[in-house]
CSV table of C-alpha atoms in Angstrom, one decimal:
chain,number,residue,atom,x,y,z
A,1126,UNK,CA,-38.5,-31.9,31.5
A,1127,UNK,CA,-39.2,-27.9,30.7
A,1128,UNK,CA,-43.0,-29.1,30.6
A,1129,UNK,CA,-42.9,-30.1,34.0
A,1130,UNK,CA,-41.0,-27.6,35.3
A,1131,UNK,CA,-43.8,-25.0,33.6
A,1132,UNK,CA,-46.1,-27.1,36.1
A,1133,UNK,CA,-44.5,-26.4,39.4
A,1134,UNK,CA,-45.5,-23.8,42.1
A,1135,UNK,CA,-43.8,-20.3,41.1
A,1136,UNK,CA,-41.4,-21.2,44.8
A,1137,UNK,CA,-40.3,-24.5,43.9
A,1138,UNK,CA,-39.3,-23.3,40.0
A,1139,UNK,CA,-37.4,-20.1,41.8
A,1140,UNK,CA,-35.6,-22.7,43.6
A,1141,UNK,CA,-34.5,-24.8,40.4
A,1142,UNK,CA,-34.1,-21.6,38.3
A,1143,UNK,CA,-31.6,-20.2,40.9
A,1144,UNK,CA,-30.0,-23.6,41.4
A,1145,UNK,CA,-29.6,-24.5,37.8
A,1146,UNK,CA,-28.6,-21.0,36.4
A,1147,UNK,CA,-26.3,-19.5,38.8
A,1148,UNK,CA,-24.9,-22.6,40.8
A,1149,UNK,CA,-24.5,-25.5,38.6
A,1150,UNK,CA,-21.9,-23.8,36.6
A,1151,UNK,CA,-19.4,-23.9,39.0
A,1152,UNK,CA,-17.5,-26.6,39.8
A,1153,UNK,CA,-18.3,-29.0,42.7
A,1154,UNK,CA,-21.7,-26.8,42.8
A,1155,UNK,CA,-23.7,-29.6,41.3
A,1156,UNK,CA,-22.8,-32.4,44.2
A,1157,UNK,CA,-23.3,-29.7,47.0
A,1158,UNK,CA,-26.5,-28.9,46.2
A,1159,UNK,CA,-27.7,-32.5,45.3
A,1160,UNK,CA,-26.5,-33.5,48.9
A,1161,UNK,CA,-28.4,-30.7,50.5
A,1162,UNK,CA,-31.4,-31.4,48.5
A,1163,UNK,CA,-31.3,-34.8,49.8
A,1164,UNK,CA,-30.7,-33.7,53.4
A,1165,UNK,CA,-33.7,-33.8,56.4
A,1166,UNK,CA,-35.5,-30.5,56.1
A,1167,UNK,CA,-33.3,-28.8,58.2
A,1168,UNK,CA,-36.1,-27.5,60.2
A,1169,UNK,CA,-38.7,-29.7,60.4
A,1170,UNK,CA,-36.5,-33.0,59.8
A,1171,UNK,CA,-38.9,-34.4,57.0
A,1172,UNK,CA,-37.1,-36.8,54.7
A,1173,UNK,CA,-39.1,-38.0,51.6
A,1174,UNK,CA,-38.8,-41.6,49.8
A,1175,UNK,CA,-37.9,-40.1,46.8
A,1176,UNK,CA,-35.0,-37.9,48.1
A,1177,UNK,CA,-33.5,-41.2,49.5
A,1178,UNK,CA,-33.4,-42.9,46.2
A,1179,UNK,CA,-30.5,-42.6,44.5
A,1180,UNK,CA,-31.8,-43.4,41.1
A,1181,UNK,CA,-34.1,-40.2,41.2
A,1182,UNK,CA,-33.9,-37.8,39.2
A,1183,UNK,CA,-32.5,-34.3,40.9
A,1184,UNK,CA,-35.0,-32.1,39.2
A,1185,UNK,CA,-37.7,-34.4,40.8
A,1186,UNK,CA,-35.7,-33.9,44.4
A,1187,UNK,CA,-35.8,-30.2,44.4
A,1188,UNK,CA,-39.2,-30.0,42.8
A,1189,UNK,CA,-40.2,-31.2,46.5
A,1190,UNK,CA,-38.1,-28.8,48.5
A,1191,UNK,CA,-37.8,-24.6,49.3
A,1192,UNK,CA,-35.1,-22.4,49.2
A,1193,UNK,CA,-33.6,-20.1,51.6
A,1194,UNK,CA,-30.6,-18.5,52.9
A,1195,UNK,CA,-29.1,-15.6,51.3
A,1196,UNK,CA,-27.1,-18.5,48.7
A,1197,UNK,CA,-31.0,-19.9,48.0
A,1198,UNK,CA,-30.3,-23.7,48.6
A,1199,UNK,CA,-32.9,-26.1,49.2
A,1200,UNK,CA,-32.7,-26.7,53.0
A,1201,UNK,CA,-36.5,-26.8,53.5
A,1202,UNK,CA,-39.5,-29.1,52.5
A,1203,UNK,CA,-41.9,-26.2,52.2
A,1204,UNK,CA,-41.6,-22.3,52.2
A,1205,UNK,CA,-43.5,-22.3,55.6
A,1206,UNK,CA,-39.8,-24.5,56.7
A,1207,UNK,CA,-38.3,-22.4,54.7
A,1208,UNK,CA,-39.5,-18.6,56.3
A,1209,UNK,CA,-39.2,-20.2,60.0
A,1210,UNK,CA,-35.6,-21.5,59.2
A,1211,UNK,CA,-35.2,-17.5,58.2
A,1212,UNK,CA,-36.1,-16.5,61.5
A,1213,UNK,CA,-35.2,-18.8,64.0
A,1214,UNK,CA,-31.6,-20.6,62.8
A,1215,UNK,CA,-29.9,-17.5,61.0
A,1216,UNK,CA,-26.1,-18.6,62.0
A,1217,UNK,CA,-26.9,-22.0,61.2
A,1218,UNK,CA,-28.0,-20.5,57.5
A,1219,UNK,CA,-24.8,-18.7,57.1
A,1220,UNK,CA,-22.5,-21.9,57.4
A,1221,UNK,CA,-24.5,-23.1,54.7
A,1222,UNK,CA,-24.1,-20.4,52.7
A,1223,UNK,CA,-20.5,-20.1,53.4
A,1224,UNK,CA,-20.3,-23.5,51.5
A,1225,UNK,CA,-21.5,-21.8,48.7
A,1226,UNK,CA,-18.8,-19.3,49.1
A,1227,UNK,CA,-16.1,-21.7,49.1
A,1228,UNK,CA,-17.3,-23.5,45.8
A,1229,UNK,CA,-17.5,-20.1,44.1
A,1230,UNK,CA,-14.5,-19.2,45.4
A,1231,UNK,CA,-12.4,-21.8,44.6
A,1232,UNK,CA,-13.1,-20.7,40.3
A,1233,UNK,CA,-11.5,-17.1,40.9
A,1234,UNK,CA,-8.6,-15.8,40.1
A,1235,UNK,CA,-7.6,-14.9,43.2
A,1236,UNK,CA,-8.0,-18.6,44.7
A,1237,UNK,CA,-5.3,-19.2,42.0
A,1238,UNK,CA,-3.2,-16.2,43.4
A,1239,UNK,CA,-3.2,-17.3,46.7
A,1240,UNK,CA,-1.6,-20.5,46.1
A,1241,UNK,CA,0.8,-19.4,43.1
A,1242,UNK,CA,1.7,-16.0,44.1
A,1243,UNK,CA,1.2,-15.4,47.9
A,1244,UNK,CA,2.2,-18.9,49.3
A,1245,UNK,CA,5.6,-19.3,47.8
A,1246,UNK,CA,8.2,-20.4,50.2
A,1247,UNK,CA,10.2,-17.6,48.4
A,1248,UNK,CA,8.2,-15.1,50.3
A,1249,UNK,CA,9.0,-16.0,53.7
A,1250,UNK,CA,12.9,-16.9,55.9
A,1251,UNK,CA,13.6,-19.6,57.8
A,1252,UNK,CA,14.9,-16.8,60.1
A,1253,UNK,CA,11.0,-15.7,60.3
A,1254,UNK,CA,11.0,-18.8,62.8
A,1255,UNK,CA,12.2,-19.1,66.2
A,1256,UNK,CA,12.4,-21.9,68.1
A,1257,UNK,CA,10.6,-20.0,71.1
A,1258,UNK,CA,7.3,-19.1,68.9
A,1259,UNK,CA,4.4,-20.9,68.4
A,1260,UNK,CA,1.6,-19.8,65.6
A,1261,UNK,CA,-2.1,-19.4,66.8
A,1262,UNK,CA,-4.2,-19.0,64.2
A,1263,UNK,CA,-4.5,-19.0,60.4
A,1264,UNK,CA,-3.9,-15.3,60.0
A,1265,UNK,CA,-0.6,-16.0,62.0
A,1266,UNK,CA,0.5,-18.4,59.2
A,1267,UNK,CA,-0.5,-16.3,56.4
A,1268,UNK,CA,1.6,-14.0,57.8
A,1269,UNK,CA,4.5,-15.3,57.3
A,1270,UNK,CA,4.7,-14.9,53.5
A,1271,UNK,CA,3.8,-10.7,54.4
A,1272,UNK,CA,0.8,-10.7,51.9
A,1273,UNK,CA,-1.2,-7.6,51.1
A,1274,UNK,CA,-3.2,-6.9,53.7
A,1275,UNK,CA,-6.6,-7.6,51.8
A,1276,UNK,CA,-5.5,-11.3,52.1
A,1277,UNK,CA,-5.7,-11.0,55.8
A,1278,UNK,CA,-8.8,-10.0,56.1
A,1279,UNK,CA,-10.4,-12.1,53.2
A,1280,UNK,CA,-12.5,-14.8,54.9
A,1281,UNK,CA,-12.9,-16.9,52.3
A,1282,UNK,CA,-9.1,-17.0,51.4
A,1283,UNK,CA,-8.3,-17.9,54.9
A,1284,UNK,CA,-10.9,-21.2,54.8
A,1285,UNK,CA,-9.2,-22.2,51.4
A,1286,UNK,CA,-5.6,-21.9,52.7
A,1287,UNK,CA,-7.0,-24.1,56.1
A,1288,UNK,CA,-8.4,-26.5,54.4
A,1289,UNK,CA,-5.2,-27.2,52.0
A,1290,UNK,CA,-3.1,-26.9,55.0
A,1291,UNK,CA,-4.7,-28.5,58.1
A,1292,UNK,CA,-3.1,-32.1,58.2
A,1293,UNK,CA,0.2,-30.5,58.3
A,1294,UNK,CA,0.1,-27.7,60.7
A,1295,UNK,CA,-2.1,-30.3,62.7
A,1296,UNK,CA,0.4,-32.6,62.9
A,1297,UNK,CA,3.2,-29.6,63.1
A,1298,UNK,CA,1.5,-27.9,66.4
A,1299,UNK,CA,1.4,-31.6,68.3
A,1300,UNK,CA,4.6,-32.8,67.4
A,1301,UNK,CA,5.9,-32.2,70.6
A,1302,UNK,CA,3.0,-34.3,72.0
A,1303,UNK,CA,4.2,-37.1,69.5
A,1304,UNK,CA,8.0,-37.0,70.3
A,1305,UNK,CA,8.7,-39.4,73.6
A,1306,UNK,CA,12.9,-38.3,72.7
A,1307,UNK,CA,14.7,-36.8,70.4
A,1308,UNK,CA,15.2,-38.9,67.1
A,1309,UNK,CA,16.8,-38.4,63.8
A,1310,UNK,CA,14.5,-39.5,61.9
A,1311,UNK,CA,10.9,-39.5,63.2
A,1312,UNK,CA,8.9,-42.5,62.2
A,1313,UNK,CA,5.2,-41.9,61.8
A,1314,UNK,CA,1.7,-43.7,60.2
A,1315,UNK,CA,-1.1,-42.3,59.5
A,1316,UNK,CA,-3.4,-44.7,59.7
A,1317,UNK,CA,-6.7,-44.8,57.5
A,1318,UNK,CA,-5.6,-42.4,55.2
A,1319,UNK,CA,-8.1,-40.9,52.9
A,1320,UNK,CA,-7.9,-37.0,52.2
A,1321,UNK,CA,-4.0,-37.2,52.7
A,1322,UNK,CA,-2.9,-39.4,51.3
A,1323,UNK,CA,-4.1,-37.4,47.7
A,1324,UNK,CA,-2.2,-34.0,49.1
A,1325,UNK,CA,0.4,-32.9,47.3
A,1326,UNK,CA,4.0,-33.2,48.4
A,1327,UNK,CA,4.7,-29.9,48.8
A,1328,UNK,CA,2.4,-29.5,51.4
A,1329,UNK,CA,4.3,-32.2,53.8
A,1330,UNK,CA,7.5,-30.2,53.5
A,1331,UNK,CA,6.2,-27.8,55.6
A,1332,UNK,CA,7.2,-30.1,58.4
A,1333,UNK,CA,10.6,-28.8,57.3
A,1334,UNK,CA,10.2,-25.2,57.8
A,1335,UNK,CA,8.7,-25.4,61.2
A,1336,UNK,CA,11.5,-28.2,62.5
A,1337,UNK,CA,14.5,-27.4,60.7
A,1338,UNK,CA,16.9,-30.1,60.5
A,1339,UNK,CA,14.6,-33.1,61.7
A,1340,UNK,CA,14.2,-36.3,59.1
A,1341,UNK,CA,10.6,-37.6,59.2
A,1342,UNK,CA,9.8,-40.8,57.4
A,1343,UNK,CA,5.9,-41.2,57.3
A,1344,UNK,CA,3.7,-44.3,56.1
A,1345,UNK,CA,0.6,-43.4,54.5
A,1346,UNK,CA,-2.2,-46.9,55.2
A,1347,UNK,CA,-5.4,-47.6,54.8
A,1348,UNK,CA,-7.5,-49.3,52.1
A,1349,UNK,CA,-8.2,-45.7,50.7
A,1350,UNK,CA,-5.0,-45.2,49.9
A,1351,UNK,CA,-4.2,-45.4,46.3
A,1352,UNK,CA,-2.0,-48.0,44.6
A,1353,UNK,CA,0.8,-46.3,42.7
A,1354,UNK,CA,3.9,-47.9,41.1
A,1355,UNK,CA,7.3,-46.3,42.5
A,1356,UNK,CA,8.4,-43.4,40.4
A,1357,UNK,CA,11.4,-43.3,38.8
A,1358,UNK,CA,13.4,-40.5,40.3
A,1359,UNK,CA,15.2,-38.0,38.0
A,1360,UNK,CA,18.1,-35.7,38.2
A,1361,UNK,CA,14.9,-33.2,38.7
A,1362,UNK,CA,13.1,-34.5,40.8
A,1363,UNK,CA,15.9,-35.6,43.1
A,1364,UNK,CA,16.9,-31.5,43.0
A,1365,UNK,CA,13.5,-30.6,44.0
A,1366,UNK,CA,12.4,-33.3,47.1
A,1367,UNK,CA,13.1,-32.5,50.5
A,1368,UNK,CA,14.9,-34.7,51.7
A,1369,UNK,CA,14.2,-34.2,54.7
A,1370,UNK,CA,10.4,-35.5,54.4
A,1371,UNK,CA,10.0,-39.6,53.0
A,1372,UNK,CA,6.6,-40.2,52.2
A,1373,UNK,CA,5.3,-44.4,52.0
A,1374,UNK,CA,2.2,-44.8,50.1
A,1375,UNK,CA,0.9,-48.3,51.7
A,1376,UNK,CA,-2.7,-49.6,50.7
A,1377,UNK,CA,-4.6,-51.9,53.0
A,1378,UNK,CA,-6.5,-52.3,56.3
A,1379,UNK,CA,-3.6,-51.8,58.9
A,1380,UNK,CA,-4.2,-54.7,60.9
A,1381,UNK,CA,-4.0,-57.0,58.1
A,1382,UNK,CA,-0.5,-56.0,56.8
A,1383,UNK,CA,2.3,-57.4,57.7
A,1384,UNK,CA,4.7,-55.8,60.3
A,1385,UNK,CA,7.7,-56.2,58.4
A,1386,UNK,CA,5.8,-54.2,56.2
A,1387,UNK,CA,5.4,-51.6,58.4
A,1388,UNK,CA,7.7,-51.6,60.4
A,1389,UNK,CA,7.5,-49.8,64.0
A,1390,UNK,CA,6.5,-46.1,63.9
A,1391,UNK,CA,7.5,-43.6,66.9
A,1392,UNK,CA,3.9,-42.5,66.9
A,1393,UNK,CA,0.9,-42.8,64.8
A,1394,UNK,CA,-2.0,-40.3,63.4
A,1395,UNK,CA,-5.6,-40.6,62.7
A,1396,UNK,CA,-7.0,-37.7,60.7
A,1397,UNK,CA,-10.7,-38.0,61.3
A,1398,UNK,CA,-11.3,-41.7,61.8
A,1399,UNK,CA,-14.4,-41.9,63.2
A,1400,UNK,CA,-14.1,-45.0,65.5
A,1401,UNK,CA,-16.6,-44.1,67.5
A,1402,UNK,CA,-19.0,-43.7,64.8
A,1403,UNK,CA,-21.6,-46.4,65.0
A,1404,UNK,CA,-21.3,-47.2,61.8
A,1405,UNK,CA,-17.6,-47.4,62.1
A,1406,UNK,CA,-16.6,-48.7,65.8
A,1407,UNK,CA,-17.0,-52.6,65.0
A,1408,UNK,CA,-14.8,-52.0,62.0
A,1409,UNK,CA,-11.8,-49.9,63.6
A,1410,UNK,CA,-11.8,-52.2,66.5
A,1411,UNK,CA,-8.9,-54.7,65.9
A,1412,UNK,CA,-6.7,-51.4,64.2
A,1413,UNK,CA,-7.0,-49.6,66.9
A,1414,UNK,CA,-6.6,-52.5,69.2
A,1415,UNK,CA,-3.1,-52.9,67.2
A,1416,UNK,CA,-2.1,-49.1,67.5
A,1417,UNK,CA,-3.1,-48.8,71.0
A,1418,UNK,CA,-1.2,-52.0,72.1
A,1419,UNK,CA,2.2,-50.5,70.7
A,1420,UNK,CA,2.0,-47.8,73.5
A,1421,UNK,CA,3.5,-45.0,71.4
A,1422,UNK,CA,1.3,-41.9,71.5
A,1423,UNK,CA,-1.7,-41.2,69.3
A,1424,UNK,CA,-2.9,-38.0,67.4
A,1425,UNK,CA,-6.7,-38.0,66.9
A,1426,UNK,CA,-8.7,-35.5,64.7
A,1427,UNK,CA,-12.4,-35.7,64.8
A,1428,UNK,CA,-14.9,-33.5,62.8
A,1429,UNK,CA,-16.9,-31.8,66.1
A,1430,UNK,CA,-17.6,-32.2,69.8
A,1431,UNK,CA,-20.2,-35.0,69.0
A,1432,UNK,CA,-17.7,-37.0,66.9
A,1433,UNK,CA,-14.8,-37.0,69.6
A,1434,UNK,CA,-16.8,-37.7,72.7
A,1435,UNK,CA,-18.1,-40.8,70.9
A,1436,UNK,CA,-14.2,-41.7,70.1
A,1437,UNK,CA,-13.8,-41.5,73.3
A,1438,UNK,CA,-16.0,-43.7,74.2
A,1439,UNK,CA,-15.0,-46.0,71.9
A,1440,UNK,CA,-11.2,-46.0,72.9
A,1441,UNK,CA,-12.0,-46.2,77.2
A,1442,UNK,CA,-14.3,-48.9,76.0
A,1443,UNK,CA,-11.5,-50.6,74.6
A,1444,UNK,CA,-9.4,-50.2,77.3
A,1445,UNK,CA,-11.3,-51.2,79.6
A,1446,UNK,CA,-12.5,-54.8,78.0
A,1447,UNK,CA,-10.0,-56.0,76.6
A,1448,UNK,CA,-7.8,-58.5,78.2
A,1449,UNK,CA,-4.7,-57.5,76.6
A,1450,UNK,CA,-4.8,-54.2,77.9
A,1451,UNK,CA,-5.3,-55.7,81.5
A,1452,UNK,CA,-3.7,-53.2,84.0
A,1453,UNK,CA,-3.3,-50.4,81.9
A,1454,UNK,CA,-5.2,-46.9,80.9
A,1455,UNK,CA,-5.4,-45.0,78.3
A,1456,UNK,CA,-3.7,-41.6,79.1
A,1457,UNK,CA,-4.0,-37.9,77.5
A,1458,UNK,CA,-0.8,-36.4,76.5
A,1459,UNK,CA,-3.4,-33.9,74.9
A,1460,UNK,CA,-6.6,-33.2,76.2
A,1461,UNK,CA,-9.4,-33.2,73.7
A,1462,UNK,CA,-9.8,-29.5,72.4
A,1463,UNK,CA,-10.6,-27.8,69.9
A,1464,UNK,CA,-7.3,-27.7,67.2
A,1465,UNK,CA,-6.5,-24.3,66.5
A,1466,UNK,CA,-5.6,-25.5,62.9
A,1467,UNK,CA,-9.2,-27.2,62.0
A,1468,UNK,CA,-10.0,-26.4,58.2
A,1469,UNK,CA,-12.5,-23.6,58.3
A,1470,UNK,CA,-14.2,-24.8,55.8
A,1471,UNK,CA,-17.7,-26.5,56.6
A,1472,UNK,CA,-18.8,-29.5,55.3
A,1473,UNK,CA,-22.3,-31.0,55.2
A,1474,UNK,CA,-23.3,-33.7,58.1
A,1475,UNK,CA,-25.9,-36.0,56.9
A,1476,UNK,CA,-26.7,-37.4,60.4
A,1477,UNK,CA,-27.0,-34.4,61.9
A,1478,UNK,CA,-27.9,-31.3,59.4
A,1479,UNK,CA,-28.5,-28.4,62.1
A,1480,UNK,CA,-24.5,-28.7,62.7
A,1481,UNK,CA,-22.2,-28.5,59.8
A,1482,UNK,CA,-18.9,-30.1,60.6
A,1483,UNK,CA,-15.2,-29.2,59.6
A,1484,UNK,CA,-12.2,-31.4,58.7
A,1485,UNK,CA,-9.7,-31.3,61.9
A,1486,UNK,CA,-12.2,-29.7,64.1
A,1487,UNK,CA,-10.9,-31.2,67.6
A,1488,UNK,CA,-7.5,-33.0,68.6
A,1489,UNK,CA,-6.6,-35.3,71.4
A,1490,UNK,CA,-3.3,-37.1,71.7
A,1491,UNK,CA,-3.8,-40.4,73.5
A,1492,UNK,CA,-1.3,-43.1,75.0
A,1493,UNK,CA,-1.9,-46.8,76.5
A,1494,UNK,CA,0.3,-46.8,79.6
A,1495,UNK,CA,0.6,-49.2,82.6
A,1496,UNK,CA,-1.8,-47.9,85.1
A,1497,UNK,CA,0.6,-46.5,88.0
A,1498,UNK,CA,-0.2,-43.8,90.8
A,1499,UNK,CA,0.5,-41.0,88.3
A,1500,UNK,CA,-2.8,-40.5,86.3
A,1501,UNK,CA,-1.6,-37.1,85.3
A,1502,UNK,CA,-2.2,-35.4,81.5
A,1503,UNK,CA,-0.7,-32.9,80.2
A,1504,UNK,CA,-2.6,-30.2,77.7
């Protein structure tokens, strides 16, 4: 291994030195920079044999590719990719780099501050809260425990709070959207649940804070979701759980459960789904065709512009073929938009490397109604 690293071009061993000694020690580095050295040359769009094989060895994948950015990854196949990429896609650089960021980040102290010393529902009042006001932005949220004002105005600390806290402001923000009437308890699934379905429980109560009062039983489905035996409360545990906020853990492909199971939700959630992907659409089909056919309203995250217009596509698609939903449209109780609570973190995109995606990016809240005269949406 060392003798073959000896052998390589003075660029390419920069790149592995850089990589190995100042990355790789941080954890979640290691799979970050073995996706990005498997990536398309994100300028010329070159994609080598041995970068596709799984069973390669990594120091063989970077020996073939050039660093850049200001973090050094390996986004190029040569350091002539590698000096245009400088000069002609800078922003596109700095989202990369930010990933970088984020991973180093996340080790620090202070990432451990934010969560067990800033973010404590001790911090902030119910009173904070009116029923008239409606948060806008990250910062706005952060605000409402009155951190220091370095917190503020630390970027990376506001894309690890987003990214923790997305699928519950997300879902907080188009509530309304959701709720047809007023219910005491608000019956919800989300539907091909990966990501949250593994979040902790604390970060559902939230729901609590921002609508005081209101019960919300939610089913968590999907084959995804993992299989855990029913916990046996305690005097404890019963002290600490909202009650307020019942959480179902329920593993399987939706369609294929059965309803008694599931019972009939008030309005479901898609964090993400990708049904429009075309790797995915053939797959989502006869869920969606389930969801859809209940005619409650539909909240749909998607991970960019690219990945919602292609959802929705796939849902007017639906609509329009199939016989069941003859004489009915689908309707937007939300237009598609960008979500003002989208993790702003950014993720690599393997189909498409010149635009890094984030987790909640756009939202949409759809309904299958019987077409009348009325086509209106509301926003």
């Amino acid at each position: 291994m060392l003798k073959r690293l000896l052998l390589r071009p003075p660029v390419l061993l920069g790149a592995v030195r850089s990589i190995s000694a100042r990355k790789l020690g941080v954890p979640g580095a290691q799979s970050l920079v073995g996706a990005v050295a498997r990536l398309p040359c994100l300028q010329c769009g070159l994609q080598t044999a041995l970068s596709l094989s799984r069973s390669a060895d990594m120091s063989d994948v970077l020996a073939e590719r050039s660093d850049c950015s200001k973090t050094r990854l390996p986004l190029a196949c040569s350091k002539e990719c590698a000096e245009t990429l400088e000069k002609t896609k800078p922003e596109v650089l700095a989202l990369y780099d930010s990933m970088v960021e984020d991973v180093d980040y996340s080790a620090t102290p202070e990432a451990s501050q934010l969560f067990t010393q800033v973010l404590q529902s001790s911090r902030r009042e119910s009173s904070d809260w009116g029923g008239d006001h409606h948060l806008t932005s990250w910062t706005d949220y952060l605000k409402l425990y009155k951190p220091d004002e370095r917190w503020l105005e630390d970027a990376k600390a506001l894309r690890l709070l987003s990214s923790a806290y997305s699928y519950v402001l997300t879902l907080s923000r188009f509530l309304p959207e959701l709720m047809l009437a007023e219910k005491a308890k608000f019956e919800l699934h989300v539907v091909g649940a990966r990501a949250e379905a593994m979040m902790p429980r604390y970060l559902w109560d939230e729901l609590s804070f921002f609508h005081p009062g209101q019960q919300f039983a939610i089913k968590l489905v999907g084959d995804h979701v993992p299989v855990m035996s029913a916990r046996k409360k305690t005097s404890t545990t019963r002290e600490n759980e909202n009650e307020f906020v019942e959480l179902q853990l329920i593993n399987g492909l939706y369609h294929k459960i059965e309803t008694r199971k599931l019972g009939t939700p008030d309005a479901f959630v898609l964090y993400n789904p990708g049904i429009g992907h075309p790797h995915l659409r053939e797959s989502w089909e006869p869920t969606i065709q389930a969801v859809l056919a209940s005619c409650k309203p539909v909240l749909i995250t998607s991970f960019s512009l690219e990945d919602q217009q292609r959802d929705i596509v796939a849902l007017q698609d639906l609509v329009t073929k199939s016989p069941i939903f003859n004489r009915h449209e689908l309707r937007f109780r939300c237009r598609a938009k960008q979500n003002s609570f989208r993790s702003l973190k950014y993720q690599v995109d393997p189909a498409n490397v010149g635009t890094p995606i984030q987790t909640n990016n756009r939202v949409m809240v759809v309904q299958l109604a019987p077409i009348t005269g009325d086509n209106s949406s509301t926003s």
